[in-house]
mmCIF file of C-alpha atoms in Angstrom:
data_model
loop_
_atom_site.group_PDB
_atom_site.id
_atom_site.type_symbol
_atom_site.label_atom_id
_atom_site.label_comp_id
_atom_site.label_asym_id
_atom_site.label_seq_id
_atom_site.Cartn_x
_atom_site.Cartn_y
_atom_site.Cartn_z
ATOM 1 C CA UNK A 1 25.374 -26.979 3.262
ATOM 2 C CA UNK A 2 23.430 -25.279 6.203
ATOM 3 C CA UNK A 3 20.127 -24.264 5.589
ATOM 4 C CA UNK A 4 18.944 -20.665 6.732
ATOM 5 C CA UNK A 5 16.571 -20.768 10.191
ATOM 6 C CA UNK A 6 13.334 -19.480 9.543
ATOM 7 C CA UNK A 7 12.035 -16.671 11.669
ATOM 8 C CA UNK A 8 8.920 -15.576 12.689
ATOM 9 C CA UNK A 9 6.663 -14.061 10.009
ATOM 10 C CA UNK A 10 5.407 -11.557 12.574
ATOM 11 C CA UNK A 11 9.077 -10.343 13.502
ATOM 12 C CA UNK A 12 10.315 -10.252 10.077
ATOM 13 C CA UNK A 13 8.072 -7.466 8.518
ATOM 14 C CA UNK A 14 7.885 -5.237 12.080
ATOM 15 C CA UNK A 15 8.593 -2.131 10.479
ATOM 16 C CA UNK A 16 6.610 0.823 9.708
ATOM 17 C CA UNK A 17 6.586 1.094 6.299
ATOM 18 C CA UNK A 18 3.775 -1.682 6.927
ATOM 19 C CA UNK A 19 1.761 0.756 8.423
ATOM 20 C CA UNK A 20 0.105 3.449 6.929
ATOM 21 C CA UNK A 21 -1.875 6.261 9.243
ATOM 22 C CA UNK A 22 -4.426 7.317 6.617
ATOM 23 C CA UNK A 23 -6.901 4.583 6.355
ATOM 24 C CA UNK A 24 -7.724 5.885 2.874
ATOM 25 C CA UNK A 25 -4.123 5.652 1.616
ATOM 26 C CA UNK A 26 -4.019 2.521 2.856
ATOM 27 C CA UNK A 27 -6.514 1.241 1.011
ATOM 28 C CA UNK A 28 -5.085 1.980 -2.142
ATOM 29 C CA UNK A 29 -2.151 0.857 -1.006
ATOM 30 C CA UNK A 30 -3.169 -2.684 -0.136
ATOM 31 C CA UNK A 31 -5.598 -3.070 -3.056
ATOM 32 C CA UNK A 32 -2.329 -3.108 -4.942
ATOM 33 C CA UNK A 33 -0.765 -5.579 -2.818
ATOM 34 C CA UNK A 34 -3.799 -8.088 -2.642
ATOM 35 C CA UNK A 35 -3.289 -7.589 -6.593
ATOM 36 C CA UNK A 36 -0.106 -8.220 -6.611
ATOM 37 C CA UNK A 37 -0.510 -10.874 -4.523
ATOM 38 C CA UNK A 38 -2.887 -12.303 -6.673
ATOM 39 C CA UNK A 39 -1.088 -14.109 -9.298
ATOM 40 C CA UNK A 40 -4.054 -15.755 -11.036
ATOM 41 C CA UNK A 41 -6.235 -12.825 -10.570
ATOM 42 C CA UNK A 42 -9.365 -15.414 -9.320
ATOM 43 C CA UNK A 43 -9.470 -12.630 -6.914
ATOM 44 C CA UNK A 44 -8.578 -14.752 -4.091
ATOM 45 C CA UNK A 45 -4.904 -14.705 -2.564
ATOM 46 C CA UNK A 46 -3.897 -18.569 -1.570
ATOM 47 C CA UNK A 47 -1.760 -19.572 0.568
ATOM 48 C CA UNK A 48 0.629 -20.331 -1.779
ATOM 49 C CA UNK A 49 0.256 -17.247 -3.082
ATOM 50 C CA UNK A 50 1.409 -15.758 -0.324
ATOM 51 C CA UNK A 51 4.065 -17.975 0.752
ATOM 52 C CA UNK A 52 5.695 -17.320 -2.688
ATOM 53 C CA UNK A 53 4.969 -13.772 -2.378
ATOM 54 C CA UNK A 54 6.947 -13.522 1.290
ATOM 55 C CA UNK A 55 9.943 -15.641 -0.539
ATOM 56 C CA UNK A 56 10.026 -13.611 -3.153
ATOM 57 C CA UNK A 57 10.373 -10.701 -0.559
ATOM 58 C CA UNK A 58 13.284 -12.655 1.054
ATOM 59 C CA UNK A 59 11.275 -13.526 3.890
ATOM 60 C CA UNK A 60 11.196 -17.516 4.357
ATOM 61 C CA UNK A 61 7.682 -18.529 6.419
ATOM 62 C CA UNK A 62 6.849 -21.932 7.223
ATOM 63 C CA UNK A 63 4.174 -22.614 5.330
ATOM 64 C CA UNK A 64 2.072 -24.773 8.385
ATOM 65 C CA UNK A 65 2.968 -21.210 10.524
ATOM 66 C CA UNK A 66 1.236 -19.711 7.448
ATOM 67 C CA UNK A 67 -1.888 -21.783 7.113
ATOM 68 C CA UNK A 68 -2.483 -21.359 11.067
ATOM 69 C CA UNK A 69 -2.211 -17.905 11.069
ATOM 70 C CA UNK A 70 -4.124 -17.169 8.036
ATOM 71 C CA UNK A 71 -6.864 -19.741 7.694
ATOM 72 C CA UNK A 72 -8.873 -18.231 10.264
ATOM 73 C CA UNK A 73 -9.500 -15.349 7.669
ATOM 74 C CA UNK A 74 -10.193 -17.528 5.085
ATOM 75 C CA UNK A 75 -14.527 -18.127 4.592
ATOM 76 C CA UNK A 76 -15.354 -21.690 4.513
ATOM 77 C CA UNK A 77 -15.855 -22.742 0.487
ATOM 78 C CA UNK A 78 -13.381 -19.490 -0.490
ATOM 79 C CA UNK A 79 -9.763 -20.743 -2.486
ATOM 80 C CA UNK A 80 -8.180 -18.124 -0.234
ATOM 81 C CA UNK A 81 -8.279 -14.584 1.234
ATOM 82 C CA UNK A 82 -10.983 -12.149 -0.808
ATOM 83 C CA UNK A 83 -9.715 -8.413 -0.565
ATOM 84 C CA UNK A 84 -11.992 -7.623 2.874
ATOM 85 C CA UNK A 85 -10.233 -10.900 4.306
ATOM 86 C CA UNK A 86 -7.254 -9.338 3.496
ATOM 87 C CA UNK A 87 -7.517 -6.246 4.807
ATOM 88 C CA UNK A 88 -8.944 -7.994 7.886
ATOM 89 C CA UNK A 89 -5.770 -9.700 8.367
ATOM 90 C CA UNK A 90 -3.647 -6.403 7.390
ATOM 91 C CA UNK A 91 -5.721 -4.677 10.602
ATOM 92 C CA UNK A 92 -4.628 -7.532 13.057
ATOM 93 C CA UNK A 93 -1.065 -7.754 11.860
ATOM 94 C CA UNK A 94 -1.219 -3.911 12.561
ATOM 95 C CA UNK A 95 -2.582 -3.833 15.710
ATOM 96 C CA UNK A 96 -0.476 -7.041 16.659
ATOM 97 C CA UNK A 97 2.786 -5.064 15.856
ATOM 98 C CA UNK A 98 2.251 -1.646 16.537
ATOM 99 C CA UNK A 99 -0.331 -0.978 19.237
ATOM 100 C CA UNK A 100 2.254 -0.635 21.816
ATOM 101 C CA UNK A 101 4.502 1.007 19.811
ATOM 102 C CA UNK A 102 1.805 3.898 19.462
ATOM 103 C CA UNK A 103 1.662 4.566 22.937
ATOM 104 C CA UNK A 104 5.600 4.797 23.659
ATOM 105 C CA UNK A 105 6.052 6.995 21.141
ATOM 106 C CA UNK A 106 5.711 10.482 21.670
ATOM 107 C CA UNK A 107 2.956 11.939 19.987
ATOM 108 C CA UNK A 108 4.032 14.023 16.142
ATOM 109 C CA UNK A 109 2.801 17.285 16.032
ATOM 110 C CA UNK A 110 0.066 18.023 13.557
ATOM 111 C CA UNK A 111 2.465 19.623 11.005
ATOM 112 C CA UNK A 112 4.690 16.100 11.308
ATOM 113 C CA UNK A 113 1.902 14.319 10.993
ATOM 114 C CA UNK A 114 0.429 15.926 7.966
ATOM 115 C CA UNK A 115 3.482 15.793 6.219
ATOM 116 C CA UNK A 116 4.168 12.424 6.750
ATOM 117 C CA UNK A 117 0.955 11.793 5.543
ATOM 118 C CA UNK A 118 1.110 13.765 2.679
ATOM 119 C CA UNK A 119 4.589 11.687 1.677
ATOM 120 C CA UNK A 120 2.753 8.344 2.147
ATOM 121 C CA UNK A 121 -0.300 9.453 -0.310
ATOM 122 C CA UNK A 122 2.202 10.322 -3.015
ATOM 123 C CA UNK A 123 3.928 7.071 -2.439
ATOM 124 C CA UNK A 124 0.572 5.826 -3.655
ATOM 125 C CA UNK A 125 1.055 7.416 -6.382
ATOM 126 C CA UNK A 126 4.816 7.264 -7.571
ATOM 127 C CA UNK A 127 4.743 3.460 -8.320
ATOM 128 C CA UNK A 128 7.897 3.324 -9.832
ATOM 129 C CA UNK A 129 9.429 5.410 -7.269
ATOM 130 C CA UNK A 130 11.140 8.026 -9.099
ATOM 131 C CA UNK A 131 9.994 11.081 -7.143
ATOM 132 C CA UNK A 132 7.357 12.195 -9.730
ATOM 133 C CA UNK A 133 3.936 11.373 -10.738
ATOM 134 C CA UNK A 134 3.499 10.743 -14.122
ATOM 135 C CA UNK A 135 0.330 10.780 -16.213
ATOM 136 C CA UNK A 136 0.679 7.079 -16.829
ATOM 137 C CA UNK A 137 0.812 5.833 -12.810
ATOM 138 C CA UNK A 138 -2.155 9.036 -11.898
ATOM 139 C CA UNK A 139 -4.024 6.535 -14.514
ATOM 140 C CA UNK A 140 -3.325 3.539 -13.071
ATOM 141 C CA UNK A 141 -4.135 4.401 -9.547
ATOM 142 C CA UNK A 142 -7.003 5.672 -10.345
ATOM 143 C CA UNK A 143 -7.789 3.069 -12.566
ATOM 144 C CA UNK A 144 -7.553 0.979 -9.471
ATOM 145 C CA UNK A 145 -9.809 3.069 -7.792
ATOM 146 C CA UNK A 146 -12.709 2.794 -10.192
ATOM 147 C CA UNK A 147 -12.637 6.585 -11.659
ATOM 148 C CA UNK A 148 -13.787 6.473 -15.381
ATOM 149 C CA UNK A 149 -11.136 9.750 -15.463
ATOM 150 C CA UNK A 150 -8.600 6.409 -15.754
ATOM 151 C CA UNK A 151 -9.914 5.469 -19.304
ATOM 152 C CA UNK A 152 -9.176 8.881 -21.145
ATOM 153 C CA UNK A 153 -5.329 9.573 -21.083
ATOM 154 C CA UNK A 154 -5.881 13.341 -22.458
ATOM 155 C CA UNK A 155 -8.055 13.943 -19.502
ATOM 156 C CA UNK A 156 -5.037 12.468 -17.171
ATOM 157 C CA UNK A 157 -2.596 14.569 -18.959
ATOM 158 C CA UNK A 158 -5.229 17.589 -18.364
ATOM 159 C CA UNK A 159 -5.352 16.512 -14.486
ATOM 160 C CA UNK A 160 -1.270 16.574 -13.816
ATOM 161 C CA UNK A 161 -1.178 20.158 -15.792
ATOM 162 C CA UNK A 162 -3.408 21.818 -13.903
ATOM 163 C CA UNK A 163 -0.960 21.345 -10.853
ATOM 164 C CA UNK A 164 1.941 20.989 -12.890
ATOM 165 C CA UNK A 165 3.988 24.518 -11.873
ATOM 166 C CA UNK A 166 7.378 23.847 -13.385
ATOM 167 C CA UNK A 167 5.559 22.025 -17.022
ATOM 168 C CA UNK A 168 7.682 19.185 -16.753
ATOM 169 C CA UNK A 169 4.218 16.949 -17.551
ATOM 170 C CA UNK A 170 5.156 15.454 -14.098
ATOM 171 C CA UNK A 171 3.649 16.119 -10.762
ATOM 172 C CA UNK A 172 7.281 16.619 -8.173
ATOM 173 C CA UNK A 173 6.159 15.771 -4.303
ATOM 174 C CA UNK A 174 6.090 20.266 -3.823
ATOM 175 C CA UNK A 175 3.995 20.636 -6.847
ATOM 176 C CA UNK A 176 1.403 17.567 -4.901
ATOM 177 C CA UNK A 177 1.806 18.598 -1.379
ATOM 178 C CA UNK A 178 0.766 22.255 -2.627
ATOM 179 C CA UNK A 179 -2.652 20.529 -4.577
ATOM 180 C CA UNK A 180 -3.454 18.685 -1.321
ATOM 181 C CA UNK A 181 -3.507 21.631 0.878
ATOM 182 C CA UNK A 182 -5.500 23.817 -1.475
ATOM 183 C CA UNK A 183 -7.855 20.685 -1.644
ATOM 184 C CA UNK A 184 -7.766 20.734 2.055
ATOM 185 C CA UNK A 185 -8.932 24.050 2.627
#
């Protein structure tokens, strides 16, 4: 039986769904992959941790390719990667992959650029992916975030109907983009 080459790490996940323009979406978003990530929840991501996390995403690292690239990040006496080593590593990866792709692409206009935006934060928020917000995933991310308002379900419910236009007790991606400009203004 022939076993599968390995590829490079850094050519395997050069795509931009890696990259997110708004630094504070991105946050959020890689606060829940560090937790994800972080199987044990010691609040450290190993490199094991990782490894399995990549193989589990079909993409098959070497694990001495892993070490070297990561270890650098890694504090001396630290298990593994705390979150600010992780985002550390997320900002070189970044830069690594898509610096020149920035400047060969022509630039969106701000109207693209808000919208695209605007898709990305309710990505954030649409965990499961269904194409609404639901009071449930509002309370986890902001759970995540550290907002008390994550505790009290009623007062979750209370925050999707106030933007809620159609009362489905869901926010749709219309109903959010129309909240974020208001908040915007």
């Amino acid at each position: 039986m022939e076993t599968p080459t390995k590829r490079p790490l850094l050519k395997t996940i050069s795509s931009n769904s890696f990259r997110l323009r708004s630094p504070s979406l991105n946050s959020v978003r890689l606060r829940r992959i560090f937790d994800l990530y972080d199987t044990n929840h010691d609040s450290f991501i190993t490199i094991d941790e990782i490894s399995r996390a990549l193989t589990l995403l079909g993409l098959d690292a070497d694990k001495s390719d892993l070490d070297s690239m990561i270890k650098s990040y890694i504090h001396p006496g630290n298990a593994g990667l705390t979150y600010n080593d992780f985002v550390s590593l997320h900002s070189s990866i970044n830069d690594l992959l898509f610096g020149l792709e920035d400047l060969q692409k022509p630039a969106a206009t701000k109207e693209e650029q808000e919208e695209s935006d605007l898709k990305e934060a309710f990505k954030v928020f649409d965990e499961n992916g269904d194409g609404f917000i639901s009071a449930k995933e509002l309370q986890m991310v902001l759970g995540k975030l550290g907002f008390t308002e994550a505790t009290e379900m009623e007062r979750v419910k209370m925050m999707i109907s106030s933007v809620d236009l159609n009362h489905d007790g869901k926010v749709d991606f219309s109903e959010f983009r129309d909240m974020m400009r208001v908040l915007d203004q």
